[in-house]
């Protein structure tokens, strides 16, 4: 491999010739050999940094034209576009396990933009600190990028995935209208419920999750940029914070605003904790839905067998013909990971010391992993399982008519204690509720048939 010599305030460093990063990136790459390079700063953060650096250059051009010349802004903007397009992938090698402020990653981006920009210009015009990082600090750029990356990934990827699954459940509600089945509480038989009603519970849980997520998103759209090192805005021109937020809004098509208190914005991560709490709520509901589906589909002969789900792959290396609810299993595993991430996010957010939180890389790593996993998991579950759910109407009808909990409808006519007596007799003797009630003399056959109508109990 060929190398070139780069330098920073600590001296000279050898850098691979085919890469655009500089000395500070190389030092971090060498000093933090943790995780075998398999846990890099997420690509969503790379994109967010490119958006932010482009916006910062535009704001500096407006406010400091003598320093941010048109030539500099144009080439910074061009390189940021290349980063967003993915043409500079491979130039951002730093791992999560680095300085807690993300300083080296900010410099990684600054160095790549400066070196690539100078290559385009054919001369050294851009300096990574003086030009690309103008009016900024790692302490306000990293949290700003965190909010941009989090907001974009949740709004543009996760919510559409959930809404697609909601649409699937709406279709299934319509298709299964009129099918009555046995309800279950405490994993025991309960009074009847329409299958469409059961599905509506799944659907409404997801709708509420989307409402909760959307309600917390505006707080993510408050940006720390402009606070620089400790929140005072040192070395940033008056109005930079507002101008850069307006430019980020223009670039993303979403309304971002400057945080009203930069001292809070640099050290507190409560907005990310709140949104991730909503992600945990979604994970909890997905766990419940996936468990419902796999239990309802259990069998094929010795389980509940009330629904069938798509058969996607063989389920056993030894038992011929076995098929398992694998999509439900991936959902439940993802839910567990998201719940674990929520603990890490909360602990990381609690570590804001004085004017800065220094657990930011791991916080955004776990946050974005949760978004990515939930998005992919829900899309997969929707496509490979939920969309193919079919009701076994005959099995549902048989189960509901055989349920002892149908005796609940007798309460208003014979009272709770006599109804319980009917249930116990029917269960002990293996007879129907009707026969038990008639044998005990609590109702006549005509009276029983008039009030005992399972299909009307929903």
Coordinates of C-alpha atoms in Angstrom, one line a residue:
X1 CA 0.0 0.0 0.0
X2 CA 1.2 3.5 -0.9
X3 CA 1.1 6.3 1.7
X4 CA 1.3 10.1 1.8
X5 CA 2.3 12.3 4.7
X6 CA -0.4 14.3 6.5
X7 CA 0.2 16.6 9.5
X8 CA -1.8 18.1 12.3
X9 CA -0.9 20.0 15.5
X10 CA 0.9 17.0 16.9
X11 CA 3.1 16.3 13.9
X12 CA 3.2 14.1 10.8
X13 CA 1.3 10.9 10.1
X14 CA 1.3 8.4 7.3
X15 CA -2.1 8.0 5.6
X16 CA -3.1 5.6 2.8
X17 CA -2.7 7.4 -0.5
X18 CA -6.1 6.3 -1.9
X19 CA -8.1 7.7 1.1
X20 CA -9.1 11.3 1.7
X21 CA -8.9 11.4 5.5
X22 CA -6.1 13.1 7.2
X23 CA -3.8 12.9 10.3
X24 CA -6.5 13.1 13.0
X25 CA -8.5 10.4 11.5
X26 CA -5.5 8.2 11.1
X27 CA -4.5 8.7 14.7
X28 CA -8.0 7.8 15.9
X29 CA -8.1 4.7 13.6
X30 CA -4.8 3.6 15.1
X31 CA -5.6 4.4 18.8
X32 CA -9.1 2.9 18.9
X33 CA -8.7 -0.6 17.6
X34 CA -11.9 -1.8 19.3
X35 CA -14.5 -4.1 17.9
X36 CA -12.3 -5.2 15.0
X37 CA -13.6 -2.3 12.9
X38 CA -17.0 -3.9 12.7
X39 CA -18.9 -1.2 14.6
X40 CA -18.3 2.0 12.6
X41 CA -20.1 5.3 13.2
X42 CA -23.5 4.6 11.4
X43 CA -23.8 5.6 7.8
X44 CA -26.9 7.7 8.8
X45 CA -24.5 9.9 10.7
X46 CA -22.2 10.3 7.7
X47 CA -25.1 11.6 5.7
X48 CA -26.3 13.8 8.5
X49 CA -22.8 15.3 8.8
X50 CA -22.7 16.0 5.1
X51 CA -26.0 17.8 5.3
X52 CA -24.8 19.8 8.2
X53 CA -21.4 20.8 6.7
X54 CA -23.1 21.9 3.5
X55 CA -25.6 24.0 5.5
X56 CA -22.8 25.4 7.6
X57 CA -20.8 26.5 4.5
X58 CA -23.9 28.2 3.2
X59 CA -24.5 30.0 6.5
X60 CA -20.9 31.1 6.7
X61 CA -21.0 32.3 3.1
X62 CA -23.9 34.6 4.1
X63 CA -22.5 35.8 7.4
X64 CA -18.7 35.7 6.8
X65 CA -18.2 36.2 3.1
X66 CA -14.6 37.4 3.5
X67 CA -13.7 34.0 5.0
X68 CA -16.1 31.6 3.3
X69 CA -15.6 32.6 -0.3
X70 CA -17.9 31.5 -3.1
X71 CA -15.1 29.1 -4.3
X72 CA -14.9 27.5 -0.9
X73 CA -18.6 27.2 -0.4
X74 CA -19.1 25.7 -3.8
X75 CA -16.5 23.0 -3.4
X76 CA -17.6 22.1 0.1
X77 CA -21.1 21.8 -1.2
X78 CA -20.0 19.6 -4.1
X79 CA -18.0 17.2 -1.8
X80 CA -21.0 17.0 0.6
X81 CA -23.2 16.0 -2.3
X82 CA -20.7 13.3 -3.2
X83 CA -20.8 12.0 0.4
X84 CA -24.6 11.9 0.4
X85 CA -24.5 10.1 -3.0
X86 CA -22.2 7.4 -1.5
X87 CA -19.3 8.0 -3.9
X88 CA -16.9 8.6 -1.0
X89 CA -17.9 5.5 1.0
X90 CA -14.8 3.9 2.5
X91 CA -13.4 7.2 3.8
X92 CA -15.2 7.1 7.2
X93 CA -13.5 4.2 9.0
X94 CA -13.8 5.3 12.6
X95 CA -15.5 3.1 15.2
X96 CA -18.1 4.0 17.8
X97 CA -15.7 3.3 20.6
X98 CA -13.7 6.6 20.4
X99 CA -13.8 9.9 22.2
X100 CA -17.3 10.4 23.7
X101 CA -17.8 13.8 22.0
X102 CA -17.3 12.3 18.5
X103 CA -14.4 14.8 17.9
X104 CA -12.4 12.4 15.7
X105 CA -15.4 11.7 13.6
X106 CA -16.1 15.4 13.1
X107 CA -12.5 15.8 12.0
X108 CA -12.8 12.7 9.8
X109 CA -15.5 14.5 7.9
X110 CA -13.7 17.8 7.9
X111 CA -10.5 16.2 6.5
X112 CA -12.3 14.2 3.8
X113 CA -14.2 17.3 2.6
X114 CA -11.0 19.4 2.7
X115 CA -8.8 16.9 0.9
X116 CA -11.3 16.0 -1.7
X117 CA -12.2 19.6 -2.3
X118 CA -8.6 20.6 -2.8
X119 CA -8.2 17.7 -5.2
X120 CA -11.1 19.1 -7.2
X121 CA -9.7 22.6 -7.2
X122 CA -6.2 21.4 -8.0
X123 CA -4.7 23.4 -5.2
X124 CA -4.7 23.7 -1.4
X125 CA -7.6 26.1 -0.7
X126 CA -9.5 24.4 2.1
X127 CA -8.3 23.7 5.6
X128 CA -10.3 21.1 7.6
X129 CA -10.5 23.3 10.8
X130 CA -10.4 26.8 9.5
X131 CA -12.8 26.3 6.6
X132 CA -14.9 23.1 6.8
X133 CA -15.3 23.5 10.6
X134 CA -15.8 27.2 10.5
X135 CA -18.1 28.5 13.2
X136 CA -18.4 25.0 14.6
X137 CA -17.1 22.7 17.3
X138 CA -17.3 18.9 17.6
X139 CA -19.3 19.6 20.7
X140 CA -22.2 21.1 18.7
X141 CA -21.8 19.3 15.4
X142 CA -22.0 15.8 16.7
X143 CA -25.3 16.3 18.7
X144 CA -26.7 18.3 15.7
X145 CA -25.9 15.4 13.4
X146 CA -27.4 13.0 15.9
X147 CA -30.7 14.8 15.8
X148 CA -30.7 15.0 12.0
X149 CA -29.9 11.3 11.6
X150 CA -32.5 10.3 14.2
X151 CA -35.3 12.4 12.8
X152 CA -34.7 11.4 9.2
X153 CA -34.4 7.7 9.9
X154 CA -37.5 7.6 12.1
X155 CA -39.7 9.8 9.9
X156 CA -38.6 8.5 6.5
X157 CA -38.0 4.8 7.1
X158 CA -39.6 3.5 10.3
X159 CA -42.9 5.2 10.3
X160 CA -43.7 4.2 6.6
X161 CA -42.8 0.6 7.5
X162 CA -45.3 0.7 10.5
X163 CA -48.0 2.3 8.4
X164 CA -47.6 -0.4 5.8
X165 CA -48.2 -3.1 8.4
X166 CA -51.2 -1.1 9.7
X167 CA -52.7 -1.1 6.2
X168 CA -52.2 -4.9 6.1
X169 CA -54.2 -5.3 9.4
X170 CA -56.9 -3.0 8.0
X171 CA -57.3 -5.3 5.0
X172 CA -57.3 -8.4 7.3
X173 CA -60.0 -6.8 9.4
X174 CA -62.3 -6.4 6.4
X175 CA -61.5 -9.9 5.0
X176 CA -62.3 -11.6 8.4
X177 CA -65.5 -9.6 9.2
X178 CA -68.1 -11.9 10.8
X179 CA -65.7 -14.7 12.0
X180 CA -66.2 -15.4 15.7
X181 CA -63.6 -17.1 17.8
X182 CA -62.8 -17.8 21.5
X183 CA -61.2 -14.9 23.4
X184 CA -58.4 -15.7 25.8
X185 CA -57.2 -14.0 29.0
X186 CA -54.4 -15.3 31.2
X187 CA -53.8 -17.8 28.4
X188 CA -57.1 -19.4 29.4
X189 CA -60.4 -19.6 27.5
X190 CA -62.5 -16.4 27.7
X191 CA -65.7 -15.1 26.2
X192 CA -66.0 -14.8 22.4
X193 CA -64.5 -12.1 20.2
X194 CA -64.6 -11.4 16.5
X195 CA -61.4 -12.2 14.8
X196 CA -61.6 -8.8 13.2
X197 CA -61.8 -7.2 16.6
X198 CA -58.7 -9.1 17.7
X199 CA -56.9 -7.8 14.6
X200 CA -58.1 -4.3 15.3
X201 CA -56.3 -4.4 18.7
X202 CA -53.1 -5.1 16.8
X203 CA -53.8 -2.3 14.4
X204 CA -54.7 0.3 17.0
X205 CA -51.6 -0.5 19.1
X206 CA -49.4 0.3 16.1
X207 CA -51.4 3.5 15.3
X208 CA -50.9 4.6 18.8
X209 CA -47.2 3.9 18.6
X210 CA -46.9 6.1 15.5
X211 CA -48.8 8.8 17.3
X212 CA -46.4 8.6 20.3
X213 CA -43.4 8.7 18.0
X214 CA -44.7 11.7 16.0
X215 CA -45.5 13.6 19.1
X216 CA -41.9 13.3 20.3
X217 CA -40.2 14.1 16.9
X218 CA -40.5 18.0 17.1
X219 CA -38.0 18.0 20.0
X220 CA -35.5 16.1 17.8
X221 CA -35.7 19.0 15.3
X222 CA -34.1 21.4 17.7
X223 CA -30.4 21.7 16.9
X224 CA -27.3 22.4 19.0
X225 CA -25.3 23.9 16.1
X226 CA -24.2 27.4 17.0
X227 CA -23.3 26.6 20.6
X228 CA -19.8 25.7 19.6
X229 CA -17.6 24.4 22.5
X230 CA -19.6 25.0 25.7
X231 CA -22.9 26.6 24.5
X232 CA -21.8 30.2 24.4
X233 CA -21.3 30.3 20.7
X234 CA -17.7 31.4 20.8
X235 CA -16.2 31.9 17.3
X236 CA -19.6 31.7 15.6
X237 CA -21.1 34.9 14.0
X238 CA -24.3 36.3 15.3
X239 CA -27.2 34.6 13.6
X240 CA -25.3 31.5 12.5
X241 CA -27.4 29.2 14.6
X242 CA -30.6 30.4 12.9
X243 CA -29.2 30.5 9.4
X244 CA -27.8 27.0 9.6
X245 CA -31.0 25.6 10.9
X246 CA -32.9 27.2 8.1
X247 CA -30.5 25.8 5.5
X248 CA -30.7 22.3 7.0
X249 CA -34.5 22.6 6.8
X250 CA -34.2 23.5 3.1
X251 CA -31.9 20.6 2.4
X252 CA -34.0 18.0 4.2
X253 CA -37.4 19.3 3.5
X254 CA -38.2 19.1 7.2
X255 CA -38.5 22.0 9.7
X256 CA -35.4 22.1 11.9
X257 CA -34.9 25.0 14.3
X258 CA -32.1 26.2 16.5
X259 CA -32.2 25.0 20.1
X260 CA -33.3 27.9 22.3
X261 CA -30.8 26.9 25.0
X262 CA -27.5 25.7 23.7
X263 CA -26.2 24.8 27.2
X264 CA -29.0 22.2 27.4
X265 CA -28.5 21.1 23.8
X266 CA -24.9 20.2 24.3
X267 CA -25.2 18.3 27.5
X268 CA -28.7 16.8 27.7
X269 CA -29.9 14.0 25.5
X270 CA -33.5 13.8 26.8
X271 CA -35.0 14.3 23.4
X272 CA -33.3 11.1 22.1
X273 CA -34.3 9.2 25.3
X274 CA -37.9 10.2 24.8
X275 CA -38.1 9.2 21.2
X276 CA -36.3 5.9 21.9
X277 CA -38.9 5.3 24.7
X278 CA -41.5 5.4 22.0
X279 CA -39.4 3.0 19.9
X280 CA -39.4 0.7 22.9
X281 CA -43.2 0.9 23.1
X282 CA -43.4 -0.1 19.5
X283 CA -41.0 -3.0 20.2
X284 CA -43.2 -4.1 23.0
X285 CA -46.3 -4.1 20.8
X286 CA -44.5 -5.9 18.1
X287 CA -43.5 -8.5 20.6
X288 CA -47.1 -9.0 21.6
X289 CA -48.4 -9.1 18.1
X290 CA -45.8 -11.6 17.0
X291 CA -46.5 -13.8 20.0
X292 CA -50.2 -13.7 19.3
X293 CA -49.7 -14.7 15.7
X294 CA -47.3 -17.6 16.4
X295 CA -49.6 -19.0 19.2
X296 CA -52.7 -18.7 17.0
X297 CA -50.8 -20.5 14.2
X298 CA -49.4 -23.2 16.5
X299 CA -49.9 -26.7 15.3
X300 CA -50.5 -27.9 12.7
X301 CA -52.4 -30.5 14.6
X302 CA -51.6 -30.2 18.3
X303 CA -51.7 -26.5 18.8
X304 CA -54.4 -23.8 18.5
X305 CA -54.4 -23.8 14.7
X306 CA -56.8 -21.0 14.5
X307 CA -54.9 -19.3 11.7
X308 CA -52.3 -20.3 9.1
X309 CA -49.3 -18.2 8.1
X310 CA -47.0 -18.4 5.1
X311 CA -44.6 -21.4 5.0
X312 CA -41.3 -19.7 4.1
X313 CA -38.6 -22.4 4.7
X314 CA -38.1 -25.8 6.2
X315 CA -38.1 -25.7 10.0
X316 CA -36.1 -28.6 11.1
X317 CA -32.9 -30.4 10.0
X318 CA -34.3 -33.7 11.5
X319 CA -38.1 -33.5 11.5
X320 CA -39.4 -33.8 7.9
X321 CA -42.1 -31.4 6.9
X322 CA -41.8 -29.2 10.0
X323 CA -42.4 -25.5 9.4
X324 CA -41.8 -22.8 12.1
X325 CA -43.1 -19.3 12.7
X326 CA -39.7 -17.8 11.9
X327 CA -40.9 -14.3 11.0
X328 CA -42.5 -14.1 14.5
X329 CA -39.3 -15.2 16.0
X330 CA -37.2 -12.5 14.3
X331 CA -39.6 -9.9 15.5
X332 CA -39.4 -11.0 19.1
X333 CA -35.6 -11.1 18.9
X334 CA -35.5 -7.6 17.5
X335 CA -37.8 -6.4 20.2
X336 CA -35.5 -7.8 22.9
X337 CA -32.5 -5.9 21.3
X338 CA -34.4 -2.6 21.1
X339 CA -35.4 -3.0 24.8
X340 CA -31.8 -3.6 25.7
X341 CA -30.8 -0.6 23.6
X342 CA -33.3 1.5 25.5
X343 CA -31.4 0.8 28.7
X344 CA -28.1 1.8 27.1
X345 CA -29.6 5.0 25.6
X346 CA -30.9 6.0 29.0
X347 CA -27.7 5.3 30.8
X348 CA -25.6 7.1 28.1
X349 CA -27.9 10.2 28.3
X350 CA -27.4 10.3 32.1
X351 CA -23.7 11.0 31.7
X352 CA -23.8 14.6 30.8
X353 CA -21.0 16.2 32.9
X354 CA -21.0 19.9 33.2
X355 CA -21.2 21.4 29.7
X356 CA -21.0 18.2 27.6
X357 CA -22.3 14.6 27.3
X358 CA -19.4 12.3 26.4
X359 CA -21.4 9.1 25.6
X360 CA -22.8 10.4 22.3
X361 CA -21.3 7.9 19.8
X362 CA -22.7 4.8 21.7
X363 CA -26.0 6.6 22.3
X364 CA -26.6 7.3 18.6
X365 CA -25.2 3.9 17.6
X366 CA -27.8 2.2 19.7
X367 CA -30.6 4.6 18.7
X368 CA -30.1 4.1 15.0
X369 CA -29.6 0.4 15.4
X370 CA -33.1 0.3 17.0
X371 CA -34.6 2.3 14.2
X372 CA -32.9 0.1 11.5
X373 CA -33.8 -3.2 13.1
X374 CA -37.4 -2.2 13.8
X375 CA -37.8 -0.9 10.2
X376 CA -36.3 -4.0 8.6
X377 CA -38.1 -6.4 11.0
X378 CA -41.5 -4.9 10.4
X379 CA -41.1 -4.8 6.6
X380 CA -40.1 -8.5 6.7
X381 CA -42.9 -9.5 9.1
X382 CA -45.4 -7.6 7.0
X383 CA -44.3 -9.1 3.6
X384 CA -43.5 -12.6 4.7
X385 CA -46.1 -13.3 7.4
X386 CA -48.8 -10.8 8.2
X387 CA -49.9 -10.3 4.7
X388 CA -50.5 -14.0 4.3
X389 CA -52.5 -14.6 7.5
X390 CA -55.5 -16.8 6.9
X391 CA -58.3 -17.6 9.4
X392 CA -59.2 -21.3 10.0
X393 CA -62.9 -20.4 10.4
X394 CA -64.0 -24.0 11.1
X395 CA -61.4 -24.4 13.9
X396 CA -62.4 -21.1 15.4
X397 CA -66.1 -22.0 15.3
X398 CA -65.5 -25.4 16.9
X399 CA -63.3 -23.8 19.6
X400 CA -65.8 -21.1 20.5
X401 CA -68.8 -23.4 20.7
X402 CA -66.8 -25.8 22.9
X403 CA -65.6 -23.0 25.3
X404 CA -66.9 -23.3 28.8
X405 CA -66.6 -19.5 29.2
X406 CA -69.7 -19.1 27.1
X407 CA -71.5 -19.7 30.4
X408 CA -70.8 -16.1 31.2
X409 CA -73.8 -15.1 29.2
X410 CA -76.0 -17.0 31.7
X411 CA -75.0 -14.7 34.6
X412 CA -77.9 -12.3 34.2
X413 CA -80.4 -15.2 34.2
X414 CA -79.2 -17.7 36.8
X415 CA -76.4 -15.7 38.7
X416 CA -72.7 -16.1 38.9
X417 CA -72.6 -19.0 41.3
X418 CA -75.0 -21.2 39.4
X419 CA -73.3 -20.4 36.2
X420 CA -70.0 -21.5 37.8
X421 CA -71.7 -24.7 38.9
X422 CA -72.7 -25.3 35.3
X423 CA -69.1 -24.8 34.1
X424 CA -67.6 -27.2 36.7
X425 CA -70.1 -29.9 35.9
X426 CA -69.7 -29.6 32.2
X427 CA -65.9 -29.7 32.6
X428 CA -65.8 -32.6 35.0
X429 CA -68.2 -34.8 33.0
X430 CA -67.1 -33.8 29.6
X431 CA -70.6 -32.6 28.5
X432 CA -71.8 -29.4 27.0
X433 CA -72.8 -26.3 28.9
X434 CA -76.4 -26.8 27.6
X435 CA -76.6 -30.3 29.0
X436 CA -75.1 -29.3 32.3
X437 CA -77.5 -26.4 32.7
X438 CA -80.5 -28.5 31.9
X439 CA -79.4 -31.4 34.2
X440 CA -79.0 -29.0 37.0
X441 CA -82.5 -27.6 36.3
X442 CA -81.3 -24.0 36.2
X443 CA -83.0 -23.3 32.8
X444 CA -85.4 -25.1 30.5
X445 CA -84.3 -26.1 27.0
X446 CA -86.4 -23.3 25.5
X447 CA -84.9 -20.7 27.9
X448 CA -81.4 -21.8 27.4
X449 CA -81.6 -21.7 23.6
X450 CA -83.1 -18.2 23.7
X451 CA -80.2 -16.7 25.6
X452 CA -77.3 -18.8 24.6
X453 CA -76.1 -17.5 21.2
X454 CA -72.3 -17.3 20.9
X455 CA -72.3 -15.3 17.7
X456 CA -74.2 -12.5 19.4
X457 CA -71.8 -12.3 22.4
X458 CA -69.3 -10.1 20.6

